[in-house]
Structure formats: C-alpha cells, structure tokens
Amino acid sequence: MLDGPSVVAALKECGVTDVIWIPDSELGMWEPALSSNAELRLIRVCREGEAIAVAAGLLLGGRRPVVAIQCTGLFEAGDTLRNVVHDMKLPLFMIVGLRSYYAYQQKKTSDTCPVFAEPIVRAWQIPYTIFDRGHTASDLSQVYRQAQAENRAAIVCLAE
C-alpha cells in the first residue's frame, strides 16, 4: 500500500526535490506527510497543465520534480504534457490517481475516467504502470529509478 510516509521516504530516497500537485481523494491523504517534510518542497498549483509546466521549469533548472494529479487533470493537461515530453524531451515523472478504477471494474459507477485514462496515456506514448493496492513505495522507487536511468518520462497510474 502507498501511504504518505512511505511515499515521502521513497521519493527522498530517489532524490526527488519537489512534488507539484493538485491532490485528489487518494493522493490527498499523502498531504500531511508531504507538507511536514522539509526535504521535499510541496508546490500546490491551480491547474494540471500548470503543474506540468512548473515541473518542466524545475527539470530545466536541475531539480528532480514529480507531478501528482488525478486522471481528469491528466486529460486537461494534454497539450502541456505533449510539449514537455515529446517536444522538449524532458524526463517528466507523474503519479496519476485513477479515480473510480475499482468501482468501474465492479460495475458500481458510470464514471468514465478509468475508461479513458489508459488509452490516452498510450496515445501520448508515455510509458506507464498501473499500481493496484498491492504495490508498495519500493515499487514506486523502482519505476522512478528506471525512468531516470533511461532519461525518459513515465507515469504511475494509481488505481483508486
């Protein structure tokens, strides 16, 4: 399970310097651990496209940011994401909450966010991994380190 303290520890271990985010229901539970840690700068933004743009600027300035947003925000940020990853070729790392993922699988919601998130990420040709409840902060570290070693973008889709 990914809880705030384990995520903070994993991000610090990986050398992440900043978390740019708009918290959702799941990611929002990490806020106490993120906001109380002096080593990770938590940057709150207004829009998801802004989160990606801020991360791009930080990457260009030599920092190691992670963007954390929800799937609907990922949809909103598409053009910025395309520009940063494909035109600028920056190794952007994102954690994206997949709202209603489990409820949709159980046919308990009509929320279409989980229907479109994965095809959209595939269309943008960004490597991604879907994390379910069995994934750990160690798994997050592994995906982050692999993306950094390959100097490429990656998205962890966190099933909610």
PDB file of N, CA and C in Angstrom, residues 17-18 41 54-65 90:
ATOM      1  N   THR A  17      13.184  16.239  -5.492  1.00  0.00           N
ATOM      2  CA  THR A  17      13.327  17.514  -4.782  1.00  0.00           C
ATOM      3  C   THR A  17      12.007  18.238  -4.551  1.00  0.00           C
ATOM      4  N   ASP A  18      11.050  17.989  -5.449  1.00  0.00           N
ATOM      5  CA  ASP A  18       9.794  18.750  -5.412  1.00  0.00           C
ATOM      6  C   ASP A  18       8.630  17.844  -5.808  1.00  0.00           C
ATOM      7  N   ARG A  41      10.005  19.786  -1.363  1.00  0.00           N
ATOM      8  CA  ARG A  41       9.208  21.007  -1.488  1.00  0.00           C
ATOM      9  C   ARG A  41       7.876  20.636  -2.130  1.00  0.00           C
ATOM     10  N   VAL A  54       5.347  23.800 -14.470  1.00  0.00           N
ATOM     11  CA  VAL A  54       6.228  24.084 -13.332  1.00  0.00           C
ATOM     12  C   VAL A  54       7.291  22.986 -13.229  1.00  0.00           C
ATOM     13  N   ALA A  55       6.875  21.735 -13.385  1.00  0.00           N
ATOM     14  CA  ALA A  55       7.827  20.621 -13.337  1.00  0.00           C
ATOM     15  C   ALA A  55       8.869  20.751 -14.447  1.00  0.00           C
ATOM     16  N   ALA A  56       8.448  21.161 -15.633  1.00  0.00           N
ATOM     17  CA  ALA A  56       9.385  21.343 -16.745  1.00  0.00           C
ATOM     18  C   ALA A  56      10.428  22.394 -16.398  1.00  0.00           C
ATOM     19  N   GLY A  57       9.986  23.510 -15.854  1.00  0.00           N
ATOM     20  CA  GLY A  57      10.924  24.549 -15.450  1.00  0.00           C
ATOM     21  C   GLY A  57      11.900  24.057 -14.394  1.00  0.00           C
ATOM     22  N   LEU A  58      11.399  23.289 -13.451  1.00  0.00           N
ATOM     23  CA  LEU A  58      12.274  22.744 -12.413  1.00  0.00           C
ATOM     24  C   LEU A  58      13.281  21.758 -13.009  1.00  0.00           C
ATOM     25  N   LEU A  59      12.816  20.909 -13.939  1.00  0.00           N
ATOM     26  CA  LEU A  59      13.731  19.977 -14.606  1.00  0.00           C
ATOM     27  C   LEU A  59      14.829  20.738 -15.346  1.00  0.00           C
ATOM     28  N   LEU A  60      14.440  21.777 -16.065  1.00  0.00           N
ATOM     29  CA  LEU A  60      15.425  22.579 -16.793  1.00  0.00           C
ATOM     30  C   LEU A  60      16.407  23.266 -15.847  1.00  0.00           C
ATOM     31  N   GLY A  61      15.963  23.551 -14.635  1.00  0.00           N
ATOM     32  CA  GLY A  61      16.815  24.192 -13.641  1.00  0.00           C
ATOM     33  C   GLY A  61      17.626  23.218 -12.808  1.00  0.00           C
ATOM     34  N   GLY A  62      17.560  21.923 -13.145  1.00  0.00           N
ATOM     35  CA  GLY A  62      18.381  20.941 -12.448  1.00  0.00           C
ATOM     36  C   GLY A  62      17.737  20.275 -11.250  1.00  0.00           C
ATOM     37  N   ARG A  63      16.470  20.520 -11.017  1.00  0.00           N
ATOM     38  CA  ARG A  63      15.766  19.875  -9.894  1.00  0.00           C
ATOM     39  C   ARG A  63      15.191  18.545 -10.362  1.00  0.00           C
ATOM     40  N   ARG A  64      14.624  17.786  -9.439  1.00  0.00           N
ATOM     41  CA  ARG A  64      14.065  16.463  -9.751  1.00  0.00           C
ATOM     42  C   ARG A  64      12.618  16.395  -9.239  1.00  0.00           C
ATOM     43  N   PRO A  65      11.697  17.007  -9.974  1.00  0.00           N
ATOM     44  CA  PRO A  65      10.303  17.060  -9.526  1.00  0.00           C
ATOM     45  C   PRO A  65       9.494  15.820  -9.922  1.00  0.00           C
ATOM     46  N   LEU A  90      11.758  16.075 -21.996  1.00  0.00           N
ATOM     47  CA  LEU A  90      12.116  16.091 -20.585  1.00  0.00           C
ATOM     48  C   LEU A  90      11.621  14.816 -19.892  1.00  0.00           C
TER      49      LEU A  90
END
